[in-house]
Coordinates of C-alpha atoms in Angstrom, one line a residue:
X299 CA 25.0 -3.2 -8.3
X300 CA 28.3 -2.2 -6.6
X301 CA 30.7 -0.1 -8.2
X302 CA 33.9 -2.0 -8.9
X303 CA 36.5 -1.4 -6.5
X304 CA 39.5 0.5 -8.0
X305 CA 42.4 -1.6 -8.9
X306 CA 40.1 -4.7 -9.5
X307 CA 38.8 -3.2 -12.9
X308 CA 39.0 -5.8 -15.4
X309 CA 40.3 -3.5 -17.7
X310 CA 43.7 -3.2 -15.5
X311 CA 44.8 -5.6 -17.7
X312 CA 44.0 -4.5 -21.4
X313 CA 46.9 -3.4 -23.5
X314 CA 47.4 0.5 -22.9
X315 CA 47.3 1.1 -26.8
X316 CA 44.1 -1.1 -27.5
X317 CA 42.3 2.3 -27.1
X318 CA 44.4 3.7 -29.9
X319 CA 43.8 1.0 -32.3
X320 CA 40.1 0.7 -31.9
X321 CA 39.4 4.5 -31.7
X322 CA 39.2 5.2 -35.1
X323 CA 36.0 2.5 -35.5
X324 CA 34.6 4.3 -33.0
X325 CA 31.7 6.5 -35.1
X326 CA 31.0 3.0 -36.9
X327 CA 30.5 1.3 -34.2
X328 CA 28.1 4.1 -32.7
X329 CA 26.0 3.8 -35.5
X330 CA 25.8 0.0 -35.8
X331 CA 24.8 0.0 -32.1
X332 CA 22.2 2.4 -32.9
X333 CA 21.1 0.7 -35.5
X334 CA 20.6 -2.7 -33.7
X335 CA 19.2 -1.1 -30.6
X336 CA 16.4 0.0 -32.6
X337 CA 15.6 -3.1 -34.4
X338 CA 16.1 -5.4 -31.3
X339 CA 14.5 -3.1 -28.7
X340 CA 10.9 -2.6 -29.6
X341 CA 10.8 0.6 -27.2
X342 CA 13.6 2.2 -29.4
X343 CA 12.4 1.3 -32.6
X344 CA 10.8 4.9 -33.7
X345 CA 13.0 7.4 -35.1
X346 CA 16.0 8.9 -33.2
X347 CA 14.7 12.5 -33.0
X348 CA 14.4 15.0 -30.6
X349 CA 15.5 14.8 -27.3
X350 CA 14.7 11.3 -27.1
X351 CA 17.2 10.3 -30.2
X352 CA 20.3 12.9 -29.0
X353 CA 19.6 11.1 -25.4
X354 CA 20.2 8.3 -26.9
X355 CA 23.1 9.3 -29.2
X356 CA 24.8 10.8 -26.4
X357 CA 24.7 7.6 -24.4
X358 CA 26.3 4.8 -26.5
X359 CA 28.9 8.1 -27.6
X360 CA 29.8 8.8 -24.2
X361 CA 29.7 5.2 -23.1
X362 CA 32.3 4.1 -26.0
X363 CA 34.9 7.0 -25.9
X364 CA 34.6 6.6 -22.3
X365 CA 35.7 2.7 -22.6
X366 CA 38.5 3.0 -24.9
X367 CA 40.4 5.9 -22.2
X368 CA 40.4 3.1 -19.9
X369 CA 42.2 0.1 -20.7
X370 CA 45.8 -0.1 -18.9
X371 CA 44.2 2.1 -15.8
X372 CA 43.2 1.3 -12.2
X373 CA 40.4 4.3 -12.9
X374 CA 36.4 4.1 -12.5
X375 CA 34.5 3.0 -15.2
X376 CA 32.9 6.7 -15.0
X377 CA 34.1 9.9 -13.9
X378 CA 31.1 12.1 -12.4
X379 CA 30.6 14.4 -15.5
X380 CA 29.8 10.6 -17.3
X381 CA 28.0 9.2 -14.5
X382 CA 25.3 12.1 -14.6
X383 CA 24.7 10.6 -18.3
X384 CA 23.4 7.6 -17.3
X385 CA 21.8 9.0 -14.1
X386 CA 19.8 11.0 -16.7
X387 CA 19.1 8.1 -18.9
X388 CA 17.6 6.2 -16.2
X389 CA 15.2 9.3 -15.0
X390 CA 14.4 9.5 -18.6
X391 CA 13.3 6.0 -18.9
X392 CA 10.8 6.7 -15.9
X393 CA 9.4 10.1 -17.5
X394 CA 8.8 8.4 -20.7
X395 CA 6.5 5.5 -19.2
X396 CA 8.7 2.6 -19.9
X397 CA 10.0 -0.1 -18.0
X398 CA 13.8 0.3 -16.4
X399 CA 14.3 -3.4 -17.9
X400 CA 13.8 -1.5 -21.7
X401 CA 17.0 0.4 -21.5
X402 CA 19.1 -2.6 -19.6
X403 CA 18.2 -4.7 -22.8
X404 CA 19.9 -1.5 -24.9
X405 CA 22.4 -1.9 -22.6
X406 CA 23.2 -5.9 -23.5
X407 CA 22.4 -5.4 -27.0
X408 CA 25.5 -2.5 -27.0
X409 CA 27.7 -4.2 -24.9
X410 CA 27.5 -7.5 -27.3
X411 CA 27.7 -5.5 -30.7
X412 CA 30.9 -3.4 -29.1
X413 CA 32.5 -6.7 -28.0
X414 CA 31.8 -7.9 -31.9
X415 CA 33.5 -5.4 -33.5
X416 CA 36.1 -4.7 -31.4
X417 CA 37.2 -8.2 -30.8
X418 CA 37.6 -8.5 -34.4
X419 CA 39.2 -5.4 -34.8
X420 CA 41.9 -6.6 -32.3
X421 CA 42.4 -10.2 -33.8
X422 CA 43.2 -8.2 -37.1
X423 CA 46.0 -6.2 -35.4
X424 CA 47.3 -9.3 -34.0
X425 CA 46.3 -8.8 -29.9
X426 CA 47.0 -11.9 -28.1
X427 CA 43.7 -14.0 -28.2
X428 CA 44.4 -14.3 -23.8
X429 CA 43.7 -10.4 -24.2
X430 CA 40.8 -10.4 -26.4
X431 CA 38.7 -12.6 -23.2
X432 CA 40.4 -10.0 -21.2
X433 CA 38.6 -7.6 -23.6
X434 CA 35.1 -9.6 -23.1
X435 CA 35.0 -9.4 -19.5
X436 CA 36.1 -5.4 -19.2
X437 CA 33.3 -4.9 -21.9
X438 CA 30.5 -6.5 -19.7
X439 CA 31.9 -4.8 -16.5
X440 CA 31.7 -1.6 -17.6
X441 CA 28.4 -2.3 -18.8
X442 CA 27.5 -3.3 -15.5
X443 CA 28.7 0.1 -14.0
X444 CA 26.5 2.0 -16.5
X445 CA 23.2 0.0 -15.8
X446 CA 24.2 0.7 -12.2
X447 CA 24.0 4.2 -12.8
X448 CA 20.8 4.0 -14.8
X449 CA 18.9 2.1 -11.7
X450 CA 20.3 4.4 -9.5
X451 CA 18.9 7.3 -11.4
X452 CA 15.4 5.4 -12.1
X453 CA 15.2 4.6 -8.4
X454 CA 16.1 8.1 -7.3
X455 CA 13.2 9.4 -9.9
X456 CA 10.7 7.1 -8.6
X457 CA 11.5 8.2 -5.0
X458 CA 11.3 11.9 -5.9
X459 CA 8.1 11.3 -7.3
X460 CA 6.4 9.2 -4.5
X461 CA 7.3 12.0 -2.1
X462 CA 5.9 14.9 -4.8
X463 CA 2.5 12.9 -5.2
X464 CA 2.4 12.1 -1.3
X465 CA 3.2 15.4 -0.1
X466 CA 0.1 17.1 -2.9
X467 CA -2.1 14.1 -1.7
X468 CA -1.5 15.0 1.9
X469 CA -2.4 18.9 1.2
X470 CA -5.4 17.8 -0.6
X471 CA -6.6 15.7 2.0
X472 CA -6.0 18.7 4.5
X473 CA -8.3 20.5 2.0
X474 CA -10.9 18.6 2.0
X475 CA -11.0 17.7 6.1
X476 CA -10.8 21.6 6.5
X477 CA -14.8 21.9 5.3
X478 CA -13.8 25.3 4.2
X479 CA -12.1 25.2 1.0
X480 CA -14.0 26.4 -1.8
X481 CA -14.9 24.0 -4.9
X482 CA -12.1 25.4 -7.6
X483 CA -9.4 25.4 -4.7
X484 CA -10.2 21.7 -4.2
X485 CA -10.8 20.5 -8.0
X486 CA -6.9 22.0 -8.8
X487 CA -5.6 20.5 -6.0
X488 CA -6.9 17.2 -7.0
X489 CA -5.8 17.5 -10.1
X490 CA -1.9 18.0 -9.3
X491 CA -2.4 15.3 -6.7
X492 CA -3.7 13.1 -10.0
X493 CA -6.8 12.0 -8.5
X494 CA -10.2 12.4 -9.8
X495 CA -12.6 13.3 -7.2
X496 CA -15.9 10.4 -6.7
X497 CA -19.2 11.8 -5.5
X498 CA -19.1 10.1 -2.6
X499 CA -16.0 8.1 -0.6
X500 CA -15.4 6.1 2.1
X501 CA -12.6 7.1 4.8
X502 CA -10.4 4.2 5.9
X503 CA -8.7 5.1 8.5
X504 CA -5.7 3.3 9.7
X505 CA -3.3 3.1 12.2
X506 CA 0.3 4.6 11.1
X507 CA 2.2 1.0 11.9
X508 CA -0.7 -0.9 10.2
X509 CA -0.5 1.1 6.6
X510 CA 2.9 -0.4 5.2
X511 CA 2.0 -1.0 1.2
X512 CA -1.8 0.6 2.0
X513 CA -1.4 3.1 -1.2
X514 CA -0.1 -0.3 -3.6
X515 CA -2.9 -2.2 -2.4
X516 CA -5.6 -0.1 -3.0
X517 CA -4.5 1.3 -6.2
X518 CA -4.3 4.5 -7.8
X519 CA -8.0 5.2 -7.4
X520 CA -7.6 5.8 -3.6
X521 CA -6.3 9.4 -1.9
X522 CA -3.7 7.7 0.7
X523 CA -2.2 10.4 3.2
X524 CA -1.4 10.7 7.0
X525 CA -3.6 12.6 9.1
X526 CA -2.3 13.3 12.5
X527 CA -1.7 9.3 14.3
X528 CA -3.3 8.0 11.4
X529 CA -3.3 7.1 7.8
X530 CA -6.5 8.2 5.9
X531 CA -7.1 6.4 2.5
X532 CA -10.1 7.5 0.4
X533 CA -12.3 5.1 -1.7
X534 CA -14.7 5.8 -3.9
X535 CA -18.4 4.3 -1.7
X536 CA -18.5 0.9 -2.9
X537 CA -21.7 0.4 -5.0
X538 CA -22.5 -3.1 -4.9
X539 CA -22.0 -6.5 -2.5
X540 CA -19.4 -7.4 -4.7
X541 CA -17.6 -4.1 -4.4
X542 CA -17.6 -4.2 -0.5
X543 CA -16.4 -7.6 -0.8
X544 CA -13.4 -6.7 -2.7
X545 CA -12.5 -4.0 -1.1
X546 CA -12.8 -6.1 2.6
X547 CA -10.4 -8.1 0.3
X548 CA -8.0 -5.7 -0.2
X549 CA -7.8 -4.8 3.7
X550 CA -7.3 -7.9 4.6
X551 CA -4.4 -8.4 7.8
X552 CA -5.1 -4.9 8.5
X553 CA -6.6 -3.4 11.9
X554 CA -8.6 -0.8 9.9
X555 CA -11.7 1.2 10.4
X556 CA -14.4 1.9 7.2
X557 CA -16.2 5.1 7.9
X558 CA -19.5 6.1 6.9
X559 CA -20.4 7.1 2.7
X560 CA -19.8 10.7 2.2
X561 CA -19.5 13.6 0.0
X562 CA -16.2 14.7 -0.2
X563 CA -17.5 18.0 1.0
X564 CA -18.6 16.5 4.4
X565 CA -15.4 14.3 4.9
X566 CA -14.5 15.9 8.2
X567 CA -17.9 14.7 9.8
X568 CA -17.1 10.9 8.5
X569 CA -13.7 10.6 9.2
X570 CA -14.3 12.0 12.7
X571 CA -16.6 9.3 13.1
X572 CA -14.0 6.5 11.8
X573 CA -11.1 8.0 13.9
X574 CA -13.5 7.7 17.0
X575 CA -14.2 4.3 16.3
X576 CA -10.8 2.9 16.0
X577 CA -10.0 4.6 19.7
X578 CA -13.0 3.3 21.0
X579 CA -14.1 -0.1 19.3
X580 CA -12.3 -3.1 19.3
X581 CA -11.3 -3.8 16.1
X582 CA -11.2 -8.0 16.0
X583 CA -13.5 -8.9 12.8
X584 CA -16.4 -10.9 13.7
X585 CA -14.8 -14.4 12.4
X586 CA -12.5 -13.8 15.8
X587 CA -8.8 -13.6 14.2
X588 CA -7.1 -10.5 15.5
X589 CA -6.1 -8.0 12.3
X590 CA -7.3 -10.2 9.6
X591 CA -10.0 -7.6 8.4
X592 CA -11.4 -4.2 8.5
X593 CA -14.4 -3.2 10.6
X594 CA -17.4 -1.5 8.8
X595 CA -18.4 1.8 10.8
X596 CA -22.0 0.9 10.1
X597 CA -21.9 -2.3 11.5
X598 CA -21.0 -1.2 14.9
X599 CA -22.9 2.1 15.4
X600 CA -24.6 1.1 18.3
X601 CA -21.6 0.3 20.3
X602 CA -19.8 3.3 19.2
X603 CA -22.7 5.2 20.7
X604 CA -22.8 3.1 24.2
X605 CA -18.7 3.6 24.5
X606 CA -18.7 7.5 23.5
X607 CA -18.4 8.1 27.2
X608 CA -17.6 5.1 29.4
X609 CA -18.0 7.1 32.5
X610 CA -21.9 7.1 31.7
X611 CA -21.8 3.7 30.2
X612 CA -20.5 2.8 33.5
X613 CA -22.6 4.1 36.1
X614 CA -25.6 2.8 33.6
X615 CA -23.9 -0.6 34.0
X616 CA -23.7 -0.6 37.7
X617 CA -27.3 0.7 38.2
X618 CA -29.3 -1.9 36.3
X619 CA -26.9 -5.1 36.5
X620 CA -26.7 -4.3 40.6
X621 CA -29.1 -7.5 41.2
X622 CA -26.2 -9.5 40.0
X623 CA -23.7 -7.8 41.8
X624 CA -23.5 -10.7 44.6
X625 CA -23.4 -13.7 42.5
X626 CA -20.8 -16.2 41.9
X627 CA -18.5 -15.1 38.7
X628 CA -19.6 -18.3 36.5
X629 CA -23.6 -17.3 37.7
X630 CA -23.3 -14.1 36.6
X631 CA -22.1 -15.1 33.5
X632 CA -24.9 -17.1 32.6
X633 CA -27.9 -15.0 33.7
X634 CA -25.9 -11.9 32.0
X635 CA -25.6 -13.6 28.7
X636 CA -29.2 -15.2 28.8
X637 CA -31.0 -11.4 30.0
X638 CA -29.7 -10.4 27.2
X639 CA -30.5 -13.3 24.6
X640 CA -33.9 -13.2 26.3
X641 CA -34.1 -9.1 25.7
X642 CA -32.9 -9.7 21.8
X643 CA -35.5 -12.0 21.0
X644 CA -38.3 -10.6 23.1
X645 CA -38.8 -13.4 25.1
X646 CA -38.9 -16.4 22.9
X647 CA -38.0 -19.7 25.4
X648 CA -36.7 -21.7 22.4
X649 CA -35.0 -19.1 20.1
X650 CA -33.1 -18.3 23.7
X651 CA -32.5 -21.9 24.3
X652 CA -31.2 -22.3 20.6
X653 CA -28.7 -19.5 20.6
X654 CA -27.1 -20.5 23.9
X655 CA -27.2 -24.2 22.7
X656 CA -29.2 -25.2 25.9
X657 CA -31.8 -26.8 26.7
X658 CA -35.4 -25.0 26.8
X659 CA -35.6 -25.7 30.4
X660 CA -32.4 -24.2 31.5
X661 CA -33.6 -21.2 30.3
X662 CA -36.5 -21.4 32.2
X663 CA -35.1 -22.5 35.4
X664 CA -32.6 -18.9 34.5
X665 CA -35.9 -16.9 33.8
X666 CA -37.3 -17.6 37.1
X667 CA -33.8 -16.7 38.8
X668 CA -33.9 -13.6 36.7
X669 CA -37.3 -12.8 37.6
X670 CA -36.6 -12.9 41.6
X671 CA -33.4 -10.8 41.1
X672 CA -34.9 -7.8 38.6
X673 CA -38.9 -8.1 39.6
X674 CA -41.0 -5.4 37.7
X675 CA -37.6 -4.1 35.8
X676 CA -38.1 -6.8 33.6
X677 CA -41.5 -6.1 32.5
X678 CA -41.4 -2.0 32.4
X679 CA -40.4 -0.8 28.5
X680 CA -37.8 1.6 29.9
X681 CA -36.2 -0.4 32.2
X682 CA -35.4 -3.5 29.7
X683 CA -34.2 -0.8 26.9
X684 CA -32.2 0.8 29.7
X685 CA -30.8 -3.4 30.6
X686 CA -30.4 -4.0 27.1
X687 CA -27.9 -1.3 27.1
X688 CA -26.1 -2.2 29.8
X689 CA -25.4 -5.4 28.9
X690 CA -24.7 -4.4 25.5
X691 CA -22.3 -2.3 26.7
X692 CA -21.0 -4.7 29.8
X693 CA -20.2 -7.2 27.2
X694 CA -17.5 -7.9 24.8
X695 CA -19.0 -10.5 22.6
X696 CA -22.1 -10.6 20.1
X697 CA -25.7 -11.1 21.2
X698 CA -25.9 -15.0 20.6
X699 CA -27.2 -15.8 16.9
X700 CA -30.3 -18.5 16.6
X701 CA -28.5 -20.6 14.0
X702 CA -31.8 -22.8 14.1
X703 CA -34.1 -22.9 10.3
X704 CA -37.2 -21.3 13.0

């Protein structure tokens, strides 16, 4: 809400003495709006004490003397010192647990019991009925200008506290990746950053322009903080399939990394792990569509291992894959991808032939090729678990799967 623009105020317009006549109704008025708040407004139903009640109190007061020095004026609706009321009340409304839309519906109940009365209160002393709708409209604007206030203070609150929890949710996390702070140290810390510490977690870790909304998403059960490039978000280890499930869910669209289960007392060693990953791995889930899931850690250990250093992975590559050095691109493509199908399933013609959707005898007619170009490398143990890392390593996609019922 925009405050009004002085000179525009409805209020311009009002008789200057309509303030006079209504004044003295004032503390009656007060009371009945009190009143009505409390029976209409289930939130403000229990007794007016304590800070709560002179909050209240001091709200519809303020708000009505307020109203009756403006009719006949090009001024605000609220000075500052009256402004910081309603800032306050909407602050209060977030410390007290309730919704902002709670004290809006005050609000409208006040504005429609102040129009009541003093519309009738200004028929009786004869004001033009023209001014009374007059009356109506500078009623519900000023309204407007407190709930504007109210939101602005609620919204202000919420952001102060966002940054508060973020900024002891960050610390803690630094606690806990440090491996050296001591149990209580960590317990307290947790406990101003409101989050109850699982026995063991899962780090997600996730690039900084992929976390927008991360923290909403998962809940208040995760620890959400940046750490360095990244943001970390800590999940208690999912215990079942139908846990992992929903919490694949819940990373859905995001390129993501799910370390390995931990204690939070070894976090460092996992979320090393997970950052390392996301550098190294490419992170397109295995149903192809770029950023439309996470990837579990655990799932991808062996490639993790065979890219840790490239430059080795490398020379590995060159030395046992130099037989197919001088083929054609489109021949090395097949042999590559059937060496490797034929190294998964130890040498099983038709399980080959199945997972490359060929027929039996291709892969035959392949085999013997394969066989002139890599002679005795092919039938020595360390030599075909030194090839089956290479082409592990040499290629991007999955080892074929034998979708066949064999």
């Amino acid at each position: 809400m925009k405050p009004l623009v002085s000179g525009a105020a409805p209020w311009t317009d009002l008789p200057v003495d309509i303030g006079h006549r209504l004044r003295p109704a004032l503390p009656s008025v007060a009371v009945e709006i009190i009143d009505t708040i409390a029976r209409e407004v289930p939130s403000y139903s229990r007794p007016l004490e304590g800070t709560f009640g002179a909050g209240v109190r001091r709200g519809v007061e303020v708000a009505l003397n307020r109203f009756l020095d403006l009719p006949g004026s090009t001024q605000p609706a609220l000075q500052p010192r009256d402004r910081d009321v309603y800032l306050a009340l909407g602050r209060g409304e977030l410390r007290q647990g309730r919704t902002l839309e709670v004290l809006l519906a005050a609000y409208r109940v006040g504005a429609r019991v102040a129009f009541r009365r003093f519309a009738g209160l200004a028929r009786e002393s004869g004001m033009d009925p023209d001014a009374v709708v007059a009356l109506a409209e500078a009623i519900f604007a000023y309204i407007d200008e407190l709930s504007a206030a109210s939101v602005e203070g609620f919204a202000t609150e919420q952001s102060h506290r966002a940054g508060e929890r973020d900024r002891l949710r960050g610390r803690l996390l630094e606690l806990l990746i440090s491996g050296v702070a001591d149990d209580t140290a960590i317990e307290e810390a947790a406990a101003e950053a409101g989050w109850p510490i699982p026995e063991s977690v899962v780090p997600i870790v996730v690039p900084r322009e992929q976390s927008h909304g991360l923290a909403l998403r998962l809940g208040p059960a995760a620890l959400v903080a940046r750490s360095g490039e990244f943001v970390v978000a800590l999940v208690a280890t999912p215990t079942s399939e139908q846990a992992r499930r929903s919490l694949h869910r819940q990373l859905r669209g995001r390129r993501c990394m799910i370390s390995l289960p931990t204690p939070c007392r070894d976090l460092a060693a996992s979320l090393r792990v997970g950052t390392l990953a996301i550098r190294l791995l490419d992170s397109t889930p295995s149903d192809g569509s770029p950023g439309s899931g996470p990837v579990q850690v655990a799932d991808r250990l062996v490639d993790l291992v065979l890219r840790r250093d490239p430059a080795l992975v490398a020379a590995l590559a060159e030395r046992e894959l130099a037989p197919l050095a001088g083929l054609s691109a489109g021949a090395r493509q097949r042999l590559t991808e059937t060496l490797l199908a034929w190294l998964a399933y130890r040498g099983e013609r038709n399980r080959v032939a199945a997972a490359l959707h060929v027929h039996p005898q291709t892969i035959a007619y392949r085999l013997t090729k394969l066989r002139q170009l890599f002679g005795e490398a092919l039938v020595d143990p360390d030599r075909r678990f030194a090839l089956e890392l290479a082409l592990r390593a040499a290629t991007p996609e999955p080892t074929p799967r034998d979708n066949s019922s064999g």
